[in-house]
Structures are given as C-alpha cells and as structure tokens.
mmCIF file of C-alpha atoms and ligand atoms in Angstrom:
data_model
loop_
_atom_site.group_PDB
_atom_site.id
_atom_site.type_symbol
_atom_site.label_atom_id
_atom_site.label_comp_id
_atom_site.label_asym_id
_atom_site.label_seq_id
_atom_site.Cartn_x
_atom_site.Cartn_y
_atom_site.Cartn_z
ATOM 1 C CA MET Q 500 0.000 0.000 0.000
ATOM 2 C CA THR Q 501 1.529 3.288 -1.088
ATOM 3 C CA ARG Q 502 -1.161 5.819 -0.312
ATOM 4 C CA ARG Q 503 0.435 9.162 0.498
ATOM 5 C CA ARG Q 504 -1.550 11.201 3.004
ATOM 6 C CA LEU Q 505 -3.418 14.168 1.539
ATOM 7 C CA VAL Q 506 -4.845 17.064 3.497
ATOM 8 C CA ALA Q 507 -6.918 19.602 1.569
ATOM 9 C CA ALA Q 508 -8.229 22.937 2.782
ATOM 10 C CA ASN Q 509 -11.685 24.087 1.740
ATOM 11 C CA TRP Q 510 -11.904 27.810 2.411
ATOM 12 C CA LYS Q 511 -15.520 27.989 1.183
ATOM 13 C CA MET Q 512 -16.722 31.595 0.654
ATOM 14 C CA ASN Q 513 -14.101 33.115 2.933
ATOM 15 C CA GLY Q 514 -11.004 35.202 2.419
ATOM 16 C CA SER Q 515 -9.834 38.543 1.064
ATOM 17 C CA LEU Q 516 -6.618 39.637 -0.612
ATOM 18 C CA ALA Q 517 -5.280 40.867 2.727
ATOM 19 C CA ALA Q 518 -6.396 37.827 4.756
ATOM 20 C CA ASN Q 519 -5.038 35.407 2.144
ATOM 21 C CA ALA Q 520 -1.644 37.139 2.087
ATOM 22 C CA ALA Q 521 -1.492 36.939 5.878
ATOM 23 C CA TRP Q 522 -2.385 33.215 5.748
ATOM 24 C CA VAL Q 523 0.377 32.520 3.227
ATOM 25 C CA ALA Q 524 2.900 34.503 5.278
ATOM 26 C CA ARG Q 525 2.033 32.492 8.402
ATOM 27 C CA TRP Q 526 2.181 29.217 6.472
ATOM 28 C CA ARG Q 527 5.633 30.157 5.173
ATOM 29 C CA SER Q 528 6.883 30.575 8.739
ATOM 30 C CA LEU Q 529 6.005 26.925 9.519
ATOM 31 C CA ALA Q 530 7.872 23.759 8.539
ATOM 32 C CA LEU Q 531 6.737 21.875 5.436
ATOM 33 C CA PRO Q 532 4.529 18.961 6.538
ATOM 34 C CA ALA Q 533 5.280 15.431 5.317
ATOM 35 C CA CYS Q 534 1.858 14.904 3.764
ATOM 36 C CA GLU Q 535 0.629 16.201 0.434
ATOM 37 C CA VAL Q 536 -1.242 19.482 0.913
ATOM 38 C CA ALA Q 537 -3.877 21.163 -1.251
ATOM 39 C CA LEU Q 538 -5.635 24.492 -0.837
ATOM 40 C CA CYS Q 539 -9.062 24.923 -2.419
ATOM 41 C CA ALA Q 540 -10.157 28.544 -2.507
ATOM 42 C CA PRO Q 541 -12.738 30.799 -4.189
ATOM 43 C CA PHE Q 542 -12.225 31.226 -7.942
ATOM 44 C CA VAL Q 543 -11.333 34.917 -7.779
ATOM 45 C CA TYR Q 544 -8.327 34.338 -5.537
ATOM 46 C CA LEU Q 545 -6.881 31.272 -7.229
ATOM 47 C CA GLU Q 546 -4.448 32.880 -9.634
ATOM 48 C CA ASN Q 547 -3.087 35.223 -7.010
ATOM 49 C CA LEU Q 548 -2.810 32.401 -4.468
ATOM 50 C CA GLY Q 549 -1.030 30.212 -6.998
ATOM 51 C CA LYS Q 550 1.727 32.807 -7.270
ATOM 52 C CA ALA Q 551 1.844 33.499 -3.548
ATOM 53 C CA LEU Q 552 2.106 29.790 -2.730
ATOM 54 C CA GLU Q 553 5.079 29.072 -4.981
ATOM 55 C CA GLY Q 554 7.623 26.990 -3.064
ATOM 56 C CA CYS Q 555 5.144 26.399 -0.191
ATOM 57 C CA GLY Q 556 4.555 22.720 -0.931
ATOM 58 C CA ILE Q 557 0.850 23.355 -1.484
ATOM 59 C CA SER Q 558 -1.027 22.586 -4.675
ATOM 60 C CA LEU Q 559 -3.957 24.705 -5.705
ATOM 61 C CA GLY Q 560 -7.578 23.649 -6.027
ATOM 62 C CA ALA Q 561 -10.984 25.122 -6.809
ATOM 63 C CA GLU Q 562 -14.169 24.549 -4.831
ATOM 64 C CA ASN Q 563 -16.410 24.074 -7.838
ATOM 65 C CA VAL Q 564 -16.289 23.707 -11.619
ATOM 66 C CA SER Q 565 -18.708 23.821 -14.508
ATOM 67 C CA GLU Q 566 -19.976 20.585 -15.963
ATOM 68 C CA TYR Q 567 -19.805 22.294 -19.383
ATOM 69 C CA GLU Q 568 -16.720 22.615 -21.531
ATOM 70 C CA ALA Q 569 -17.008 26.146 -22.975
ATOM 71 C CA GLY Q 570 -19.442 28.588 -24.510
ATOM 72 C CA ALA Q 571 -22.688 30.317 -23.593
ATOM 73 C CA TYR Q 572 -22.868 29.441 -19.889
ATOM 74 C CA THR Q 573 -22.901 32.843 -18.206
ATOM 75 C CA GLY Q 574 -21.181 32.839 -14.840
ATOM 76 C CA GLU Q 575 -19.633 29.398 -15.161
ATOM 77 C CA VAL Q 576 -15.933 28.553 -14.807
ATOM 78 C CA SER Q 577 -14.639 25.653 -16.866
ATOM 79 C CA ALA Q 578 -12.207 22.954 -15.866
ATOM 80 C CA ALA Q 579 -9.855 24.051 -18.660
ATOM 81 C CA MET Q 580 -9.785 27.576 -17.174
ATOM 82 C CA LEU Q 581 -8.883 26.171 -13.762
ATOM 83 C CA SER Q 582 -6.143 24.090 -15.297
ATOM 84 C CA ASP Q 583 -4.948 27.151 -17.246
ATOM 85 C CA ILE Q 584 -4.329 29.138 -14.051
ATOM 86 C CA GLY Q 585 -2.472 26.296 -12.353
ATOM 87 C CA CYS Q 586 -5.107 24.357 -10.447
ATOM 88 C CA ARG Q 587 -4.432 20.719 -9.794
ATOM 89 C CA TRP Q 588 -7.519 19.879 -7.709
ATOM 90 C CA VAL Q 589 -11.209 20.643 -7.670
ATOM 91 C CA ILE Q 590 -13.841 19.729 -5.093
ATOM 92 C CA VAL Q 591 -16.991 18.208 -6.603
ATOM 93 C CA GLY Q 592 -20.182 17.140 -4.865
ATOM 94 C CA HIS Q 593 -19.654 19.029 -1.626
ATOM 95 C CA SER Q 594 -22.847 18.729 0.409
ATOM 96 C CA GLU Q 595 -23.238 22.521 0.471
ATOM 97 C CA ARG Q 596 -23.449 22.444 -3.325
ATOM 98 C CA ARG Q 597 -25.749 19.436 -3.315
ATOM 99 C CA ILE Q 598 -28.095 20.908 -0.698
ATOM 100 C CA LEU Q 599 -27.950 24.683 -1.281
ATOM 101 C CA PHE Q 600 -27.456 24.685 -5.054
ATOM 102 C CA GLY Q 601 -29.408 21.582 -6.009
ATOM 103 C CA GLU Q 602 -26.530 19.601 -7.492
ATOM 104 C CA THR Q 603 -27.766 16.113 -8.241
ATOM 105 C CA ASP Q 604 -25.679 12.946 -8.475
ATOM 106 C CA ALA Q 605 -25.825 13.349 -12.266
ATOM 107 C CA VAL Q 606 -24.439 16.895 -12.091
ATOM 108 C CA VAL Q 607 -21.676 15.800 -9.726
ATOM 109 C CA ALA Q 608 -20.762 12.996 -12.132
ATOM 110 C CA ALA Q 609 -20.730 15.409 -15.094
ATOM 111 C CA LYS Q 610 -18.503 17.828 -13.172
ATOM 112 C CA THR Q 611 -16.147 14.997 -12.285
ATOM 113 C CA ARG Q 612 -15.938 13.985 -15.936
ATOM 114 C CA ALA Q 613 -15.301 17.598 -17.022
ATOM 115 C CA ALA Q 614 -12.558 17.991 -14.416
ATOM 116 C CA LEU Q 615 -10.808 14.800 -15.491
ATOM 117 C CA ALA Q 616 -11.037 15.767 -19.163
ATOM 118 C CA ALA Q 617 -9.101 18.944 -18.378
ATOM 119 C CA GLY Q 618 -6.444 17.083 -16.411
ATOM 120 C CA LEU Q 619 -7.660 18.146 -12.956
ATOM 121 C CA SER Q 620 -7.896 15.774 -10.008
ATOM 122 C CA PRO Q 621 -11.392 15.855 -8.525
ATOM 123 C CA ILE Q 622 -11.981 15.454 -4.800
ATOM 124 C CA ILE Q 623 -15.362 13.709 -4.908
ATOM 125 C CA CYS Q 624 -17.434 14.319 -1.780
ATOM 126 C CA VAL Q 625 -20.068 11.929 -0.492
ATOM 127 C CA GLY Q 626 -21.946 11.927 2.797
ATOM 128 C CA GLU Q 627 -25.235 11.314 4.528
ATOM 129 C CA THR Q 628 -27.524 13.669 6.418
ATOM 130 C CA LEU Q 629 -28.338 13.141 10.078
ATOM 131 C CA GLU Q 630 -31.790 11.871 9.152
ATOM 132 C CA GLN Q 631 -30.264 9.331 6.770
ATOM 133 C CA ARG Q 632 -27.779 8.177 9.418
ATOM 134 C CA GLU Q 633 -30.493 7.827 12.015
ATOM 135 C CA SER Q 634 -32.531 5.686 9.643
ATOM 136 C CA SER Q 635 -29.522 3.432 8.944
ATOM 137 C CA GLN Q 636 -29.152 4.583 5.344
ATOM 138 C CA THR Q 637 -25.551 5.817 5.549
ATOM 139 C CA LEU Q 638 -23.864 3.145 3.447
ATOM 140 C CA ARG Q 639 -26.665 3.050 0.901
ATOM 141 C CA VAL Q 640 -26.494 6.840 0.465
ATOM 142 C CA VAL Q 641 -22.721 7.162 0.108
ATOM 143 C CA GLU Q 642 -22.442 4.110 -2.148
ATOM 144 C CA THR Q 643 -25.225 5.461 -4.391
ATOM 145 C CA GLN Q 644 -23.457 8.832 -4.627
ATOM 146 C CA LEU Q 645 -20.212 7.072 -5.506
ATOM 147 C CA ALA Q 646 -21.831 4.704 -8.012
ATOM 148 C CA ALA Q 647 -23.356 7.649 -9.871
ATOM 149 C CA VAL Q 648 -19.863 9.030 -10.502
ATOM 150 C CA ILE Q 649 -18.378 5.647 -11.385
ATOM 151 C CA SER Q 650 -21.166 5.023 -13.899
ATOM 152 C CA VAL Q 651 -20.023 8.097 -15.817
ATOM 153 C CA ILE Q 652 -16.223 8.114 -15.437
ATOM 154 C CA GLY Q 653 -15.553 4.387 -14.946
ATOM 155 C CA ALA Q 654 -13.785 2.899 -11.917
ATOM 156 C CA ALA Q 655 -10.309 3.115 -13.485
ATOM 157 C CA ALA Q 656 -10.561 6.924 -13.604
ATOM 158 C CA LEU Q 657 -10.829 6.985 -9.801
ATOM 159 C CA ALA Q 658 -7.065 6.499 -9.866
ATOM 160 C CA ARG Q 659 -6.897 10.211 -10.758
ATOM 161 C CA CYS Q 660 -9.331 11.290 -8.029
ATOM 162 C CA ALA Q 661 -9.548 11.450 -4.273
ATOM 163 C CA LEU Q 662 -12.739 10.567 -2.440
ATOM 164 C CA ALA Q 663 -13.939 12.476 0.614
ATOM 165 C CA TYR Q 664 -16.393 11.098 3.141
ATOM 166 C CA GLU Q 665 -18.103 14.095 4.666
ATOM 167 C CA PRO Q 666 -21.091 13.340 6.868
ATOM 168 C CA VAL Q 667 -23.383 16.342 6.481
ATOM 169 C CA TRP Q 668 -24.131 16.369 10.220
ATOM 170 C CA ALA Q 669 -20.414 16.807 10.970
ATOM 171 C CA ILE Q 670 -19.664 19.682 8.597
ATOM 172 C CA GLY Q 671 -19.201 22.982 10.353
ATOM 173 C CA THR Q 672 -21.032 21.700 13.422
ATOM 174 C CA GLY Q 673 -18.085 21.022 15.706
ATOM 175 C CA ARG Q 674 -19.390 17.463 15.940
ATOM 176 C CA SER Q 675 -16.904 15.228 14.121
ATOM 177 C CA ALA Q 676 -17.628 11.594 13.365
ATOM 178 C CA THR Q 677 -15.765 9.360 15.790
ATOM 179 C CA PRO Q 678 -12.725 7.620 14.272
ATOM 180 C CA GLU Q 679 -14.669 4.324 14.428
ATOM 181 C CA ILE Q 680 -17.723 5.696 12.614
ATOM 182 C CA ALA Q 681 -15.555 7.289 9.938
ATOM 183 C CA GLN Q 682 -13.419 4.148 9.520
ATOM 184 C CA HIS Q 683 -16.541 2.018 9.098
ATOM 185 C CA VAL Q 684 -17.751 4.179 6.190
ATOM 186 C CA HIS Q 685 -14.279 4.564 4.652
ATOM 187 C CA SER Q 686 -13.758 0.830 4.626
ATOM 188 C CA ALA Q 687 -17.214 0.290 3.060
ATOM 189 C CA LEU Q 688 -16.381 2.854 0.372
ATOM 190 C CA ARG Q 689 -13.067 1.151 -0.367
ATOM 191 C CA GLU Q 690 -14.853 -2.206 -0.611
ATOM 192 C CA ALA Q 691 -17.423 -0.668 -2.951
ATOM 193 C CA VAL Q 692 -14.629 0.548 -5.247
ATOM 194 C CA ALA Q 693 -12.897 -2.829 -4.974
ATOM 195 C CA ARG Q 694 -15.977 -4.520 -6.406
ATOM 196 C CA PHE Q 695 -15.217 -2.560 -9.599
ATOM 197 C CA ASP Q 696 -11.427 -2.481 -9.458
ATOM 198 C CA PRO Q 697 -9.406 -3.877 -6.515
ATOM 199 C CA ALA Q 698 -6.131 -2.257 -7.588
ATOM 200 C CA VAL Q 699 -7.696 1.213 -7.803
ATOM 201 C CA ALA Q 700 -9.389 0.653 -4.430
ATOM 202 C CA ARG Q 701 -6.063 -0.129 -2.759
ATOM 203 C CA GLU Q 702 -4.490 3.099 -4.048
ATOM 204 C CA LEU Q 703 -7.505 5.432 -3.694
ATOM 205 C CA ARG Q 704 -7.104 8.116 -1.069
ATOM 206 C CA ILE Q 705 -10.251 8.478 0.988
ATOM 207 C CA LEU Q 706 -10.282 11.690 3.020
ATOM 208 C CA TYR Q 707 -12.474 12.373 6.027
ATOM 209 C CA GLY Q 708 -14.129 15.779 6.348
ATOM 210 C CA GLY Q 709 -16.361 17.179 9.063
ATOM 211 C CA SER Q 710 -15.141 19.280 11.995
ATOM 212 C CA VAL Q 711 -11.549 18.036 11.811
ATOM 213 C CA LYS Q 712 -9.398 20.142 14.134
ATOM 214 C CA PRO Q 713 -5.872 19.942 15.541
ATOM 215 C CA GLY Q 714 -7.276 18.112 18.583
ATOM 216 C CA ASN Q 715 -9.062 15.262 16.797
ATOM 217 C CA ALA Q 716 -7.074 14.872 13.557
ATOM 218 C CA ALA Q 717 -4.488 12.353 14.780
ATOM 219 C CA ALA Q 718 -7.094 9.860 16.026
ATOM 220 C CA LEU Q 719 -9.039 10.093 12.764
ATOM 221 C CA PHE Q 720 -5.942 9.824 10.578
ATOM 222 C CA ALA Q 721 -4.729 6.779 12.560
ATOM 223 C CA GLN Q 722 -7.561 4.696 11.086
ATOM 224 C CA PRO Q 723 -6.416 2.296 8.364
ATOM 225 C CA ASP Q 724 -8.763 3.571 5.652
ATOM 226 C CA ILE Q 725 -8.554 7.293 6.441
ATOM 227 C CA ASP Q 726 -5.872 8.740 4.185
ATOM 228 C CA GLY Q 727 -6.131 12.392 5.154
ATOM 229 C CA GLY Q 728 -8.744 15.087 5.463
ATOM 230 C CA LEU Q 729 -10.793 17.780 3.825
ATOM 231 C CA ILE Q 730 -10.693 20.662 6.237
ATOM 232 C CA GLY Q 731 -13.135 23.585 6.368
ATOM 233 C CA GLY Q 732 -13.217 25.826 9.433
ATOM 234 C CA ALA Q 733 -9.828 24.766 10.775
ATOM 235 C CA ALA Q 734 -8.186 25.636 7.449
ATOM 236 C CA LEU Q 735 -8.955 29.340 7.814
ATOM 237 C CA GLN Q 736 -6.066 29.754 10.264
ATOM 238 C CA ALA Q 737 -2.705 28.677 8.828
ATOM 239 C CA GLU Q 738 -1.484 27.408 12.214
ATOM 240 C CA ASP Q 739 -4.543 25.203 12.776
ATOM 241 C CA PHE Q 740 -4.399 23.850 9.243
ATOM 242 C CA HIS Q 741 -0.696 23.175 9.661
ATOM 243 C CA ALA Q 742 -1.349 21.310 12.921
ATOM 244 C CA VAL Q 743 -3.922 19.128 11.134
ATOM 245 C CA CYS Q 744 -1.397 18.446 8.362
ATOM 246 C CA ALA Q 745 1.249 17.573 10.943
ATOM 247 C CA ALA Q 746 -1.178 15.088 12.523
HETATM 248 C C1 PEP H 2165 -16.063 21.029 4.614
HETATM 249 O O1 PEP H 2165 -16.876 21.911 4.405
HETATM 250 O O2 PEP H 2165 -15.583 20.382 3.645
HETATM 251 C C2 PEP H 2165 -15.687 20.758 5.988
HETATM 252 C C3 PEP H 2165 -15.137 19.616 6.277
HETATM 253 O O3 PEP H 2165 -15.955 21.741 6.888
HETATM 254 P P1 PEP H 2165 -15.578 21.742 8.466
HETATM 255 O O4 PEP H 2165 -14.170 21.235 8.579
HETATM 256 O O5 PEP H 2165 -15.708 23.174 8.867
HETATM 257 O O6 PEP H 2165 -16.545 20.843 9.137
#
C-alpha cells in the first residue's frame, strides 16, 4: 500500500486579498509537513494564491467547476480555465453544493468527468444527512453517490481522483464523526470501489471531512482507511491547518 496522506483545505466563501496574504505569510513561517497538501479557494483568488504559494509545498484547487466545456454558460468557470491558471484539484459534490445549489448525483458525475477531461484531479465528496444516518441509510447513500460518478467516469478513472467522506451532520457543526464511525464508512467505500477495481481501491485516497481540528485529527488519521482530510473551518487559520497536516 503506497497511499500518500493528503490534506486539503476548503476555504468555502471566505477570504480577502489581505487575509489570504497573511495566511500565506504564516504558512511560510512553519515547517513543510510530510503529507501532500492542497488548498481549495474561491475562484477569484486562485491565480493570485497560486503565485503566492510558490515553493510552499501546497497545490492549488478550486471549490467548484462547470460541468460544461465552454461557450454560452454565463457565470460558469470551466475545468480548462482552472487548469490554465495552475489548479491541480477541484472539489466536486460538496454537500453545500448538493443541498444549497441543487446539485444532483448526475451533475456531480458530469462535473467529475469535465474535471478529469481537463487534467484536474477531482476530490469527490459523499456523505449522509443526520436523518439518513439515524434511519440506517448511511452506506446506501454514500455508495449510491459514488456509483453515480463511477457510472459516468468508470472505476479506473478513480485512480486520478480522491474521495472524501463528509457526513453532512459533521460539517461545520463542531461534531466530528468518531474515528470508528468514519473508519466504518471509509472501509465500506473502499470495498465498494474494490468490487469494480481492486487495484484502484487499494491506491484510492479516501479523506475524512467534518469538523476536523488539531485536537481530533491524529485519532481520525490513525484509522487504516482514512488517508487524510478535507478541512473547512480549521483551514482558515494557517497554524490550525498546519497542525492538522502535521497530525
Ligand atoms: C467542509 O466543508 O468540507 C468541511 C469539512 O468543513 P468543516 O471542517 O468546517 O466541518
């Protein structure tokens, strides 16, 4: 097994030129962590951040991408544009986009396909709501979300993606899944991928996201099928994000 740990920041709709510059300056004062690190930020700041982060050991990512290639899609940002300005990663299927912006499994799959076609690495998010967990639907929900993507891109293409398990009830709530709960879902997701392609399943990095902080990261990341994290709130402070990466 050669899965290198990956920790990705998701800044969501936060930041400003001044705040971002201060974040980068603080990050630069800290030692490079051993894991792979990605920073996903709002579109408007990406190009500037890409330059500011040179030599920082952080690769750049977007938080969203159009499912369309080019043309008359006012307000959309294509995968090729993200690639053009130096992005390596893009988050697709985040629950905030599914719930607040009505992104269906089909849209998430189309976005994943568009990202891959432009050479980006998608971070595909899946996760259940509290109601779904309480009615014992967790594995059915996350496996359905995953299958929708696989049906469009094929299991082999997952080799160019990362998967993120993000229980909706744990995002931004301060209530993280326990390491055992997260491991249970991660291992089920890996088994689900293995049913399509065992070699891809062994190499696939499955990140946990949902209220990861410096204080709980090490216990989560110690689980055998948790290969890193997708970090929201704790990524807004460079020191906290760095402590999660160090964990
Ligand atoms: C997220 O939105 O991807 C996330 C994990 O947020 P938080 O860490 O704030 O729960």
